[in-house]
Coordinates of C-alpha atoms in Angstrom, one line a residue:
Chain A
M1 CA -79.4 32.9 -12.2
G2 CA -83.1 33.2 -10.7
T3 CA -84.4 34.9 -13.9
Y4 CA -82.5 32.5 -16.4
I5 CA -84.1 29.7 -14.6
L6 CA -87.7 31.3 -14.7
R7 CA -86.9 32.2 -18.6
R8 CA -86.2 28.8 -19.2
L9 CA -89.3 27.5 -17.4
L10 CA -91.5 29.8 -19.1
L11 CA -90.5 28.5 -22.6
V12 CA -91.6 24.8 -21.4
P13 CA -95.2 25.4 -22.2
V14 CA -94.6 27.0 -25.6
T15 CA -92.1 24.0 -26.5
L16 CA -95.0 21.8 -25.4
F17 CA -97.5 23.1 -27.2
I18 CA -95.8 23.4 -30.4
L19 CA -94.8 19.6 -30.0
S20 CA -98.4 18.5 -29.3
F21 CA -100.1 20.4 -31.9
G22 CA -97.6 19.6 -34.4
T23 CA -97.8 16.0 -33.8
A24 CA -101.6 16.1 -33.5
M25 CA -101.9 17.9 -37.0
V26 CA -99.5 15.5 -38.8
I27 CA -100.7 12.2 -37.4
R28 CA -104.3 13.3 -38.7
L29 CA -102.6 13.4 -42.4
T30 CA -102.1 9.5 -42.2
P31 CA -104.5 7.8 -44.6
G32 CA -107.2 6.1 -42.5
D33 CA -107.9 6.0 -38.9
V34 CA -108.1 3.7 -35.8
V35 CA -111.6 2.7 -36.8
D36 CA -110.2 0.3 -39.7
Y37 CA -107.8 -1.1 -37.1
R38 CA -110.5 -1.9 -34.5
L39 CA -113.3 -3.3 -36.7
Q40 CA -111.2 -4.9 -39.1
N41 CA -113.8 -8.1 -40.1
S42 CA -116.9 -6.7 -38.6
Y43 CA -116.4 -3.4 -40.6
T44 CA -119.6 -1.8 -42.1
P45 CA -120.0 1.9 -42.9
E46 CA -122.6 2.4 -40.2
R47 CA -120.7 0.7 -37.5
A48 CA -117.5 2.7 -38.5
D49 CA -119.5 6.0 -38.1
A50 CA -121.0 5.1 -34.9
L51 CA -117.6 4.1 -33.6
R52 CA -116.0 7.5 -34.8
E53 CA -119.1 9.5 -33.2
Q54 CA -118.2 7.6 -29.9
L55 CA -114.4 8.1 -30.0
G56 CA -114.6 11.8 -31.1
L57 CA -113.1 11.3 -34.2
N58 CA -115.9 13.2 -36.3
K59 CA -114.6 16.6 -34.9
G60 CA -112.1 18.6 -37.0
P61 CA -108.5 18.4 -36.3
F62 CA -108.4 21.5 -34.5
E63 CA -111.7 21.2 -32.3
A64 CA -110.4 17.8 -31.4
Y65 CA -106.8 19.1 -30.7
F66 CA -108.1 22.2 -28.3
S67 CA -110.7 20.1 -26.5
W68 CA -108.1 17.4 -25.8
M69 CA -105.8 20.4 -24.7
S70 CA -108.3 22.0 -22.2
N71 CA -109.0 18.7 -20.7
A72 CA -105.3 17.9 -20.5
F73 CA -105.0 21.1 -18.4
Q74 CA -107.3 19.4 -15.9
G75 CA -105.2 16.2 -15.8
D76 CA -107.3 14.2 -18.2
F77 CA -105.3 13.1 -21.3
G78 CA -108.2 11.2 -22.6
S79 CA -108.2 7.4 -23.4
S80 CA -106.4 4.9 -25.8
F81 CA -108.6 4.6 -28.8
V82 CA -107.5 0.8 -29.0
S83 CA -107.9 -0.3 -25.4
S84 CA -110.3 2.6 -23.9
K85 CA -108.0 2.5 -20.9
P86 CA -106.9 6.2 -19.7
V87 CA -103.5 7.0 -21.2
V88 CA -102.5 8.6 -18.0
D89 CA -102.6 5.2 -16.3
E90 CA -100.8 3.4 -18.9
V91 CA -97.8 5.9 -19.0
K92 CA -97.8 5.6 -15.3
R93 CA -97.6 1.7 -15.4
R94 CA -95.0 1.7 -18.3
F95 CA -92.8 4.7 -17.1
P96 CA -90.9 2.6 -14.5
V97 CA -90.1 -0.1 -17.2
T98 CA -88.4 2.8 -19.4
I99 CA -86.8 4.8 -16.6
E100 CA -85.2 1.5 -15.1
L101 CA -83.7 0.5 -18.5
V102 CA -82.4 4.2 -19.1
V103 CA -80.8 4.8 -15.5
L104 CA -79.3 1.3 -15.7
T105 CA -77.9 1.9 -19.3
V106 CA -76.3 5.1 -18.5
L107 CA -74.8 3.9 -15.1
V108 CA -73.4 0.8 -16.8
Q109 CA -72.0 3.1 -19.6
A110 CA -70.5 5.6 -17.3
F111 CA -68.9 3.2 -14.9
V112 CA -67.2 1.2 -17.8
A113 CA -66.5 4.2 -20.2
I114 CA -65.2 6.7 -17.7
P115 CA -62.4 4.5 -16.1
L116 CA -61.5 3.2 -19.5
G117 CA -61.2 6.8 -21.0
A118 CA -59.1 7.6 -17.8
I119 CA -56.8 5.1 -18.2
A120 CA -56.5 5.5 -22.0
A121 CA -55.2 9.2 -21.2
V122 CA -53.0 8.4 -18.6
R123 CA -51.2 5.8 -20.8
Q124 CA -51.3 8.1 -23.7
N125 CA -50.1 6.4 -26.6
G126 CA -49.3 3.1 -24.6
L127 CA -50.6 -0.5 -25.2
S128 CA -53.8 0.1 -23.2
D129 CA -54.3 3.5 -24.8
H130 CA -54.3 2.1 -28.4
S131 CA -56.3 -1.1 -27.6
I132 CA -59.0 1.0 -25.7
R133 CA -59.2 3.3 -28.7
I134 CA -59.4 0.5 -31.4
M135 CA -62.1 -1.3 -29.3
S136 CA -64.1 1.6 -28.8
V137 CA -64.1 2.2 -32.6
L138 CA -64.9 -1.2 -33.3
V139 CA -67.7 -1.3 -30.8
L140 CA -69.2 2.1 -32.3
A141 CA -69.3 0.4 -35.8
V142 CA -71.5 -2.5 -34.8
P143 CA -75.3 -1.7 -34.6
S144 CA -76.9 -2.2 -31.6
F145 CA -79.6 -4.4 -33.0
V146 CA -76.9 -6.8 -34.3
V147 CA -75.3 -7.1 -30.9
A148 CA -79.0 -7.7 -29.7
V149 CA -79.4 -10.7 -32.1
F150 CA -76.2 -12.0 -31.0
A151 CA -77.0 -11.9 -27.6
L152 CA -80.3 -13.5 -27.8
K153 CA -79.5 -16.1 -30.4
F154 CA -75.9 -17.4 -29.7
P155 CA -75.9 -18.1 -25.8
P156 CA -78.7 -20.8 -26.3
I157 CA -76.4 -22.6 -28.8
W158 CA -73.3 -22.2 -27.4
W159 CA -73.8 -22.7 -23.8
G160 CA -77.5 -23.9 -23.8
W161 CA -78.4 -20.6 -22.0
L162 CA -81.4 -19.0 -22.6
P163 CA -81.4 -15.1 -21.7
P164 CA -84.3 -14.7 -19.4
L165 CA -87.2 -12.8 -21.3
G166 CA -90.6 -11.5 -20.0
Y167 CA -90.7 -8.3 -17.6
V168 CA -90.8 -8.7 -13.8
P169 CA -91.3 -5.5 -11.7
F170 CA -88.4 -4.8 -9.4
Q171 CA -90.5 -4.9 -6.5
E172 CA -92.0 -8.4 -7.2
D173 CA -88.7 -10.2 -8.0
P174 CA -85.6 -8.2 -7.7
L175 CA -83.3 -10.7 -8.8
R176 CA -85.2 -11.9 -11.6
N177 CA -85.7 -8.3 -12.6
M178 CA -82.2 -7.7 -12.8
Q179 CA -81.7 -10.9 -14.9
V180 CA -84.1 -9.5 -17.6
Y181 CA -82.5 -6.3 -17.6
S182 CA -78.9 -7.4 -17.8
I183 CA -78.7 -8.0 -21.6
P184 CA -80.6 -5.2 -22.8
V185 CA -78.8 -3.1 -20.5
I186 CA -75.4 -4.2 -21.8
V187 CA -76.6 -3.9 -25.3
G188 CA -77.9 -0.2 -25.1
A189 CA -74.7 0.8 -23.1
L190 CA -72.3 -0.7 -25.5
G191 CA -73.7 1.5 -28.1
L192 CA -73.3 4.5 -26.2
M193 CA -69.9 3.9 -24.5
A194 CA -67.5 4.7 -27.5
T195 CA -68.2 8.4 -27.4
L196 CA -68.1 8.7 -23.6
I197 CA -64.6 6.8 -23.5
R198 CA -63.3 9.2 -26.3
L199 CA -64.7 12.3 -24.5
T200 CA -63.4 11.2 -21.2
R201 CA -60.0 10.7 -22.7
T202 CA -59.7 13.9 -24.6
E203 CA -60.9 15.9 -21.4
M204 CA -58.1 14.0 -19.2
L205 CA -55.4 14.6 -21.6
E206 CA -56.1 18.3 -21.4
V207 CA -56.4 18.4 -17.7
L208 CA -53.2 16.3 -17.2
R209 CA -51.2 19.2 -18.8
Q210 CA -52.6 21.7 -16.5
D211 CA -50.0 23.4 -13.7
Y212 CA -52.1 22.3 -10.8
V213 CA -51.4 18.6 -11.9
R214 CA -47.7 19.3 -12.2
T215 CA -47.8 20.9 -8.8
A216 CA -49.5 18.0 -7.3
R217 CA -47.0 15.6 -8.7
S218 CA -44.2 18.0 -7.7
K219 CA -45.1 17.8 -4.2
G220 CA -44.7 14.2 -4.2
L221 CA -48.2 12.7 -4.4
Q222 CA -48.8 9.2 -5.8
Q223 CA -49.9 8.9 -9.5
V224 CA -53.1 7.5 -8.4
T225 CA -54.2 10.3 -6.1
V226 CA -53.1 12.9 -8.7
V227 CA -55.2 11.2 -11.4
R228 CA -58.2 10.5 -9.1
R229 CA -58.4 13.6 -6.9
H230 CA -56.9 16.4 -9.1
A231 CA -57.3 15.3 -12.8
L232 CA -60.3 13.2 -12.9
R233 CA -62.8 15.4 -11.0
N234 CA -61.9 18.2 -13.3
A235 CA -62.2 16.3 -16.3
L236 CA -65.3 14.9 -15.5
I237 CA -67.4 18.1 -15.6
P238 CA -68.0 18.2 -19.2
V239 CA -68.6 14.4 -19.2
I240 CA -71.2 14.5 -16.7
T241 CA -73.0 17.1 -18.9
V242 CA -72.8 15.0 -21.9
L243 CA -74.0 12.0 -19.8
G244 CA -76.9 14.0 -18.6
L245 CA -77.8 15.1 -21.9
S246 CA -77.7 11.4 -23.2
F247 CA -79.9 10.5 -20.4
G248 CA -82.7 12.7 -21.9
G249 CA -82.0 11.5 -25.5
A250 CA -82.1 7.7 -24.2
L251 CA -85.5 8.3 -22.6
G252 CA -87.0 8.0 -26.1
G253 CA -84.4 6.2 -28.0
V254 CA -84.9 3.1 -26.2
V255 CA -87.5 2.2 -28.8
I256 CA -85.2 -0.6 -30.5
I257 CA -84.1 -2.1 -27.3
E258 CA -87.6 -2.2 -25.9
Q259 CA -88.9 -3.9 -29.4
I260 CA -86.2 -6.5 -29.4
F261 CA -86.1 -7.6 -26.2
S262 CA -90.1 -7.0 -25.5
L263 CA -89.9 -4.9 -22.5
P264 CA -93.4 -3.4 -22.0
G265 CA -92.1 0.4 -21.9
L266 CA -93.0 3.8 -23.1
G267 CA -91.2 3.6 -26.5
L268 CA -92.9 0.4 -27.4
Y269 CA -96.0 1.9 -26.3
A270 CA -95.7 4.9 -28.7
L271 CA -94.5 2.9 -31.5
N272 CA -97.5 0.9 -31.4
A273 CA -99.6 3.7 -31.0
V274 CA -98.3 5.5 -34.1
Q275 CA -98.9 2.6 -36.2
Q276 CA -102.4 2.0 -34.7
Q277 CA -103.3 5.8 -35.3
D278 CA -104.1 6.2 -31.6
Y279 CA -104.1 9.9 -31.7
L280 CA -104.4 10.7 -28.0
V281 CA -101.8 8.4 -26.8
V282 CA -99.4 9.9 -29.3
Q283 CA -100.2 13.4 -28.4
T284 CA -99.6 12.4 -24.6
F285 CA -96.5 10.5 -25.1
V286 CA -95.1 13.7 -27.0
V287 CA -96.0 15.8 -24.0
F288 CA -94.6 13.6 -21.5
S289 CA -91.2 12.8 -23.0
G290 CA -90.9 16.5 -24.4
F291 CA -91.3 17.4 -20.6
M292 CA -88.9 14.9 -19.4
F293 CA -86.3 16.0 -21.9
V294 CA -86.6 19.8 -21.2
M295 CA -86.5 19.2 -17.6
V296 CA -83.4 16.9 -17.7
N297 CA -81.6 19.3 -19.6
L298 CA -82.4 22.2 -17.6
V299 CA -81.0 20.3 -14.6
V300 CA -78.0 19.2 -16.5
D301 CA -77.3 22.9 -17.4
L302 CA -77.8 24.0 -13.7
V303 CA -75.7 21.1 -12.4
Y304 CA -72.8 22.1 -14.9
A305 CA -72.9 25.7 -13.5
W306 CA -72.9 24.3 -9.9
L307 CA -69.7 22.1 -10.7
N308 CA -67.9 24.7 -12.8
P309 CA -68.4 28.1 -11.3
R310 CA -66.9 29.9 -14.2
I311 CA -70.0 29.4 -15.9
R312 CA -72.6 32.2 -15.2
Y313 CA -75.9 31.9 -17.3
S314 CA -77.6 35.3 -17.7
Chain B
M1 CA -43.2 46.6 -60.8
T2 CA -43.8 42.9 -60.4
E3 CA -40.1 42.3 -60.0
S4 CA -39.6 44.7 -57.0
A5 CA -43.0 43.0 -55.4
A6 CA -41.4 39.6 -55.7
L7 CA -38.2 41.0 -54.3
A8 CA -40.3 42.7 -51.5
T9 CA -41.9 39.3 -50.5
G10 CA -38.8 37.4 -50.8
A11 CA -36.9 39.8 -48.8
E12 CA -39.6 39.5 -45.9
D13 CA -40.2 35.9 -46.0
P14 CA -37.3 33.7 -47.0
A15 CA -39.5 30.6 -46.5
A16 CA -41.3 31.8 -49.7
L17 CA -38.4 31.2 -51.8
V18 CA -38.2 27.6 -51.4
A19 CA -40.5 25.7 -53.7
R20 CA -43.8 24.6 -52.2
P21 CA -44.2 20.8 -52.2
G22 CA -46.3 19.3 -54.8
I23 CA -49.7 18.1 -54.4
W24 CA -48.7 14.4 -54.1
Q25 CA -46.0 15.1 -51.5
R26 CA -48.3 17.1 -49.4
L27 CA -50.8 14.5 -49.7
G28 CA -48.3 11.8 -49.0
K29 CA -47.4 13.6 -45.7
T30 CA -50.8 13.8 -44.7
A31 CA -51.7 10.2 -45.3
R32 CA -48.4 9.4 -43.0
S33 CA -49.7 11.5 -40.4
Q34 CA -53.2 9.7 -40.5
P35 CA -52.5 6.0 -41.1
V36 CA -55.8 5.1 -39.4
G37 CA -57.6 7.5 -41.6
V38 CA -56.0 5.8 -44.6
F39 CA -57.4 2.5 -43.6
G40 CA -60.9 4.2 -43.4
L41 CA -60.5 5.7 -46.9
F42 CA -59.7 2.3 -48.2
L43 CA -63.0 1.0 -46.7
T44 CA -65.0 4.0 -47.8
L45 CA -63.5 3.4 -51.3
V46 CA -64.8 0.0 -51.3
V47 CA -68.1 1.1 -50.1
V48 CA -68.3 3.6 -52.8
V49 CA -67.2 0.9 -55.3
I50 CA -70.1 -1.1 -54.2
V51 CA -72.5 1.7 -54.6
I52 CA -71.4 2.8 -57.8
F53 CA -70.7 -0.4 -59.6
G54 CA -72.7 -3.0 -57.4
P55 CA -75.0 -4.0 -60.4
Y56 CA -72.1 -4.9 -62.7
L57 CA -70.4 -6.7 -59.8
A58 CA -73.5 -8.9 -59.0
T59 CA -73.2 -12.4 -60.2
H60 CA -77.0 -13.0 -60.3
E61 CA -80.3 -11.0 -60.5
P62 CA -80.8 -9.9 -56.7
D63 CA -84.5 -10.4 -56.7
A64 CA -84.5 -13.5 -59.0
E65 CA -86.1 -16.4 -56.9
T66 CA -84.7 -20.0 -57.4
T67 CA -85.6 -23.4 -56.0
N68 CA -82.2 -23.6 -54.4
L69 CA -83.3 -22.5 -50.8
L70 CA -80.9 -21.8 -48.2
A71 CA -77.9 -22.9 -49.8
S72 CA -74.7 -22.6 -47.9
P73 CA -71.9 -20.4 -49.6
S74 CA -70.4 -22.3 -52.6
G75 CA -68.5 -21.3 -56.0
E76 CA -71.9 -20.6 -57.7
H77 CA -73.5 -18.7 -54.8
W78 CA -70.5 -17.0 -52.8
F79 CA -72.6 -15.8 -50.1
G80 CA -75.0 -18.7 -50.3
T81 CA -78.7 -18.1 -51.2
D82 CA -81.6 -17.0 -49.0
L83 CA -85.1 -18.4 -48.1
K84 CA -86.3 -17.8 -51.7
G85 CA -83.4 -19.2 -53.4
R86 CA -82.0 -15.6 -54.2
D87 CA -78.5 -15.2 -54.6
Y88 CA -77.2 -13.7 -51.2
F89 CA -73.8 -12.1 -52.7
S90 CA -75.8 -10.1 -54.9
R91 CA -78.6 -9.2 -52.4
T92 CA -75.9 -8.1 -50.1
L93 CA -74.4 -5.9 -52.8
A94 CA -77.7 -4.2 -53.5
G95 CA -78.7 -4.1 -50.0
G96 CA -75.4 -2.1 -49.3
R97 CA -76.0 0.0 -52.4
I98 CA -79.4 1.3 -51.0
T99 CA -78.5 1.6 -47.3
V100 CA -75.4 3.6 -47.9
T101 CA -77.3 5.8 -50.5
I102 CA -80.0 6.6 -48.2
A103 CA -77.7 7.5 -45.6
V104 CA -75.5 9.9 -47.6
V105 CA -78.3 11.7 -49.8
S106 CA -80.3 12.3 -46.5
L107 CA -77.5 13.5 -44.6
A108 CA -76.4 15.9 -47.5
L109 CA -79.9 17.1 -48.1
G110 CA -80.3 17.5 -44.2
T111 CA -76.7 19.1 -43.9
A112 CA -77.3 21.9 -46.8
A113 CA -81.0 22.6 -45.5
G114 CA -79.8 22.9 -41.7
T115 CA -76.7 24.9 -43.0
L116 CA -78.6 27.6 -44.9
I117 CA -81.5 27.8 -42.4
G118 CA -79.1 28.2 -39.5
M119 CA -77.1 31.0 -41.4
V120 CA -80.5 32.8 -42.3
S121 CA -81.8 32.4 -38.7
A122 CA -78.7 33.9 -37.2
Y123 CA -78.8 37.0 -39.6
V124 CA -82.7 37.7 -39.5
R125 CA -83.8 38.4 -36.1
F126 CA -87.6 37.9 -36.2
L127 CA -87.3 34.7 -37.9
D128 CA -84.9 33.6 -35.3
L129 CA -87.1 33.9 -32.6
L130 CA -89.9 31.6 -34.4
L131 CA -87.4 29.1 -35.9
Q132 CA -85.6 28.6 -32.6
R133 CA -88.8 27.7 -30.8
L134 CA -89.7 25.2 -33.4
I135 CA -86.4 23.6 -33.3
D136 CA -86.5 23.5 -29.4
A137 CA -89.7 21.3 -30.1
I138 CA -88.5 19.2 -32.7
L139 CA -85.3 18.5 -30.6
A140 CA -87.2 17.7 -27.5
L141 CA -88.7 14.7 -29.3
P142 CA -86.8 11.5 -29.4
G143 CA -85.2 11.3 -32.9
L144 CA -86.2 8.0 -33.6
F145 CA -89.9 9.0 -32.8
L146 CA -90.1 11.8 -35.2
I147 CA -88.6 9.6 -37.8
L148 CA -91.2 6.8 -37.0
L149 CA -94.1 9.4 -37.2
F150 CA -93.4 10.8 -40.5
I151 CA -92.9 7.6 -42.0
T152 CA -96.1 6.3 -40.9
V153 CA -97.9 9.2 -42.2
F154 CA -96.1 9.4 -45.5
G155 CA -95.0 6.0 -46.4
K156 CA -92.1 3.7 -46.7
E157 CA -90.8 4.7 -49.9
V158 CA -87.2 5.1 -50.4
Q159 CA -87.7 8.8 -51.4
I160 CA -89.9 9.6 -48.4
L161 CA -87.4 7.7 -46.1
I162 CA -84.4 10.3 -47.4
Y163 CA -86.7 13.3 -46.8
V164 CA -87.5 12.2 -43.2
L165 CA -84.1 11.3 -42.3
A166 CA -82.8 14.5 -43.9
L167 CA -85.6 16.1 -41.9
S168 CA -84.3 14.3 -38.6
V169 CA -80.9 15.6 -39.0
T170 CA -81.7 19.1 -40.0
P171 CA -82.6 20.7 -36.4
P172 CA -79.2 20.1 -34.7
L173 CA -77.4 21.4 -37.8
V174 CA -79.5 24.4 -37.7
R175 CA -78.3 25.0 -34.0
I176 CA -74.6 24.5 -35.2
A177 CA -74.8 26.6 -38.2
R178 CA -76.5 29.4 -36.3
A179 CA -74.0 29.4 -33.5
A180 CA -71.2 29.4 -36.0
T181 CA -72.7 32.0 -37.8
L182 CA -73.4 34.3 -35.0
S183 CA -69.6 34.1 -34.0
T184 CA -68.5 34.8 -37.6
L185 CA -70.9 37.9 -37.9
T186 CA -68.8 39.8 -35.0
N187 CA -65.8 40.0 -37.2
P188 CA -64.7 43.4 -38.7
Y189 CA -64.6 42.0 -42.1
V190 CA -68.3 41.2 -42.0
E191 CA -69.0 44.8 -40.8
A192 CA -66.7 46.2 -43.6
A193 CA -68.7 44.2 -46.0
E194 CA -72.0 45.7 -44.6
V195 CA -70.5 49.2 -44.8
V196 CA -69.6 48.8 -48.5
G197 CA -73.2 47.9 -49.2
A198 CA -72.9 44.1 -49.9
S199 CA -76.3 42.5 -49.8
W200 CA -77.1 39.9 -47.0
L201 CA -77.0 37.1 -49.5
R202 CA -73.5 37.9 -50.4
I203 CA -72.4 38.3 -46.9
L204 CA -73.7 34.9 -45.9
L205 CA -72.6 33.3 -49.1
R206 CA -69.1 35.1 -49.3
H207 CA -68.0 35.8 -45.9
V208 CA -70.0 33.4 -43.6
L209 CA -70.3 30.1 -45.5
P210 CA -66.4 29.7 -46.1
N211 CA -65.9 30.3 -42.4
I212 CA -68.4 27.9 -41.1
A213 CA -67.6 25.1 -43.8
P214 CA -65.0 23.5 -41.8
T215 CA -67.4 23.0 -39.1
V216 CA -70.2 21.8 -41.0
G217 CA -68.0 19.7 -42.9
T218 CA -67.0 17.9 -39.7
I219 CA -70.4 17.3 -38.7
F220 CA -71.1 15.9 -41.9
A221 CA -68.1 13.3 -42.0
V222 CA -68.7 11.9 -38.5
G223 CA -72.4 11.8 -39.1
V224 CA -72.5 9.5 -42.1
G225 CA -71.6 6.4 -40.2
N226 CA -74.5 7.0 -37.6
L227 CA -77.0 7.9 -40.3
M228 CA -76.1 4.3 -42.1
L229 CA -76.9 2.7 -38.5
V230 CA -80.2 4.8 -38.4
T231 CA -81.3 3.5 -41.9
G232 CA -80.3 0.1 -40.7
A233 CA -82.3 0.2 -37.5
L234 CA -85.2 1.3 -39.3
G235 CA -84.8 -1.6 -41.9
F236 CA -84.5 -3.9 -38.9
L237 CA -87.8 -2.6 -37.2
G238 CA -89.5 -3.3 -40.7
L239 CA -90.2 0.6 -41.1
G240 CA -87.5 1.3 -43.7
V241 CA -86.8 -0.1 -47.3
Q242 CA -89.4 -2.9 -48.0
P243 CA -89.0 -6.2 -49.6
P244 CA -88.3 -7.3 -52.5
Q245 CA -85.8 -4.6 -52.4
S246 CA -83.0 -5.8 -50.0
E247 CA -81.6 -3.3 -47.3
W248 CA -78.8 -4.5 -44.8
G249 CA -81.0 -3.7 -41.6
Q250 CA -83.9 -5.5 -43.2
M251 CA -81.8 -8.6 -44.1
I252 CA -80.5 -8.6 -40.7
A253 CA -84.1 -9.0 -39.3
N254 CA -85.3 -11.5 -41.7
S255 CA -82.1 -13.7 -40.8
R256 CA -83.0 -13.7 -37.1
Q257 CA -84.7 -17.1 -37.1
Y258 CA -81.9 -18.7 -39.1
V259 CA -78.9 -17.4 -37.0
A260 CA -78.2 -21.0 -36.1
S261 CA -79.3 -23.0 -39.2
A262 CA -78.1 -20.7 -41.8
S263 CA -75.7 -18.3 -40.3
H264 CA -74.5 -16.7 -43.6
L265 CA -77.8 -14.9 -43.8
F266 CA -77.1 -13.0 -40.7
I267 CA -73.2 -12.9 -40.9
Y268 CA -72.8 -11.1 -44.4
P269 CA -75.0 -8.0 -43.9
A270 CA -74.0 -7.7 -40.4
I271 CA -70.4 -7.4 -41.4
G272 CA -71.0 -5.3 -44.6
L273 CA -72.9 -2.7 -42.5
A274 CA -70.3 -2.7 -39.6
L275 CA -67.3 -2.4 -42.0
A276 CA -68.9 0.5 -43.9
V277 CA -69.7 2.4 -40.6
L278 CA -66.2 1.7 -39.4
G279 CA -64.8 2.8 -42.5
V280 CA -66.4 6.1 -42.8
N281 CA -66.1 6.6 -39.2
L282 CA -62.2 6.3 -39.4
L283 CA -62.2 8.4 -42.3
G284 CA -64.4 11.1 -40.7
D285 CA -62.3 11.2 -37.5
S286 CA -59.2 11.6 -39.3
L287 CA -60.9 14.6 -41.4
R288 CA -62.0 16.1 -38.2
D289 CA -58.5 16.2 -37.0
L290 CA -57.4 17.8 -40.1
W291 CA -60.1 20.2 -40.4
D292 CA -60.5 21.1 -36.5
P293 CA -58.1 23.9 -35.9
R294 CA -58.5 23.2 -32.3
L295 CA -57.3 19.7 -32.6
R296 CA -54.6 20.4 -35.0
G297 CA -51.1 19.3 -33.9
T298 CA -52.4 17.5 -30.7
T299 CA -52.0 13.8 -31.6

């Protein structure tokens, strides 16, 4: 186990290098650079050259990348070309916005989808099973941006209630913060829920056929106890894995939600940086989100092995 | 000689004497076992008709501007008109055509590329090490970010969108095809083929590909709907198909301000996208049940 973890950890720098190097080279292929964006009206060739010199844009792509990398090893990821602020500070400021969105979305998704999946399995082919399955198929088909437009536009018309917008940090005003997050979280969770419901149902169906469930029933335990203590616990092992992996994916996949609800998170930051060709911001974002993704996946794999002792990594 | 062979099989397997049901009977039986899938097939066929015959079904030129702005649905304009007085029914048809085409073509390209690369990667050791590190890296990036990056660099033309979306679906497919190939390669018949001197290409195409085809086919069937949603999401963010060409996601984004005053602008492309995704998802689920041997006979 120790060597397995060590080998996975040794691959992390390799992955991050390929990732940041590839991104740095690809984004420099874009026609034009950030200078056009910054100078817009006051553009003269002399000013452009001076600004390029100042931002270090006159270096070749390799030179630029490796000087950024050697600074990054010392914790200096450079500054944004647009705002001139250090990228690390901006990431630190925006990370809580995104992580709160992701954690809340995954939690809501889990707390709704797992019970629904379990009920569907226990009542297999019954009315609740069919309605839960139909509902999850329908929900999966409606794009989250359509749901988001609905959630933003129709409540004011129907009930004269405007969903609160404008991000407030949790430590400043917890209630307001929760109100701002409520709709984005529900919209995000809806999109991911269907897969989890289906997975929980399939796993539960399999577990409910096992001998130990029959044993538990035959010794006279109540249905609720059998389902909760004996079946669900075992069925949840793969479900938790998938939930963990979706957590890693959701970290970067919240771009759309952040954009629609104008939450100042990492996804929006990266989206703008790509469009403004803010090279160092893009490179740092890639390293940061790649690192998070790899570590979350490693933890998920280890938790899986811990929950299911039959799994042995080598 | 042939007679005795027939007799021999007949003697061993009495079931072989009973005539095999015709193709229509078998299709009918499958259809009855998958009623939801048949509904999905119906919706999918409607989508296919829109894609192939859309331009003939359109009542107006989709990009033609008139002075009849924001008209409600009527006999003349079935879905009303938009901000520039363009017939919304024709634009919805044209938009669906492009959304679906981008999704299907890019998924097909990505699946084919991923399958080939995955098979080769499983077979050629030194290549495998390099390729898998590259794929680790790509998979560590949020999928949508990868797409955004490439679109910004290479432009928003339909062709480029297709290539970029294909690129985004390739890495996971390489992983799946590679794993399926590795497990197929352990079979004795592959070893036998190697012993008689079959080339690696022949082994991969004749012995491996047919075995991993159901797995890959299932991924494709289940993935079409998702790719339609991604195409729509790009259009919605303004990063997909550019005007005047209409596209469902882009139409939904442009109708945001008029959801209350001209709700038809929002509703038709939204329903179109949802029904198309629903149709291919239902069909895909049924096909998965039919193709995946582990699920056979469970429901």
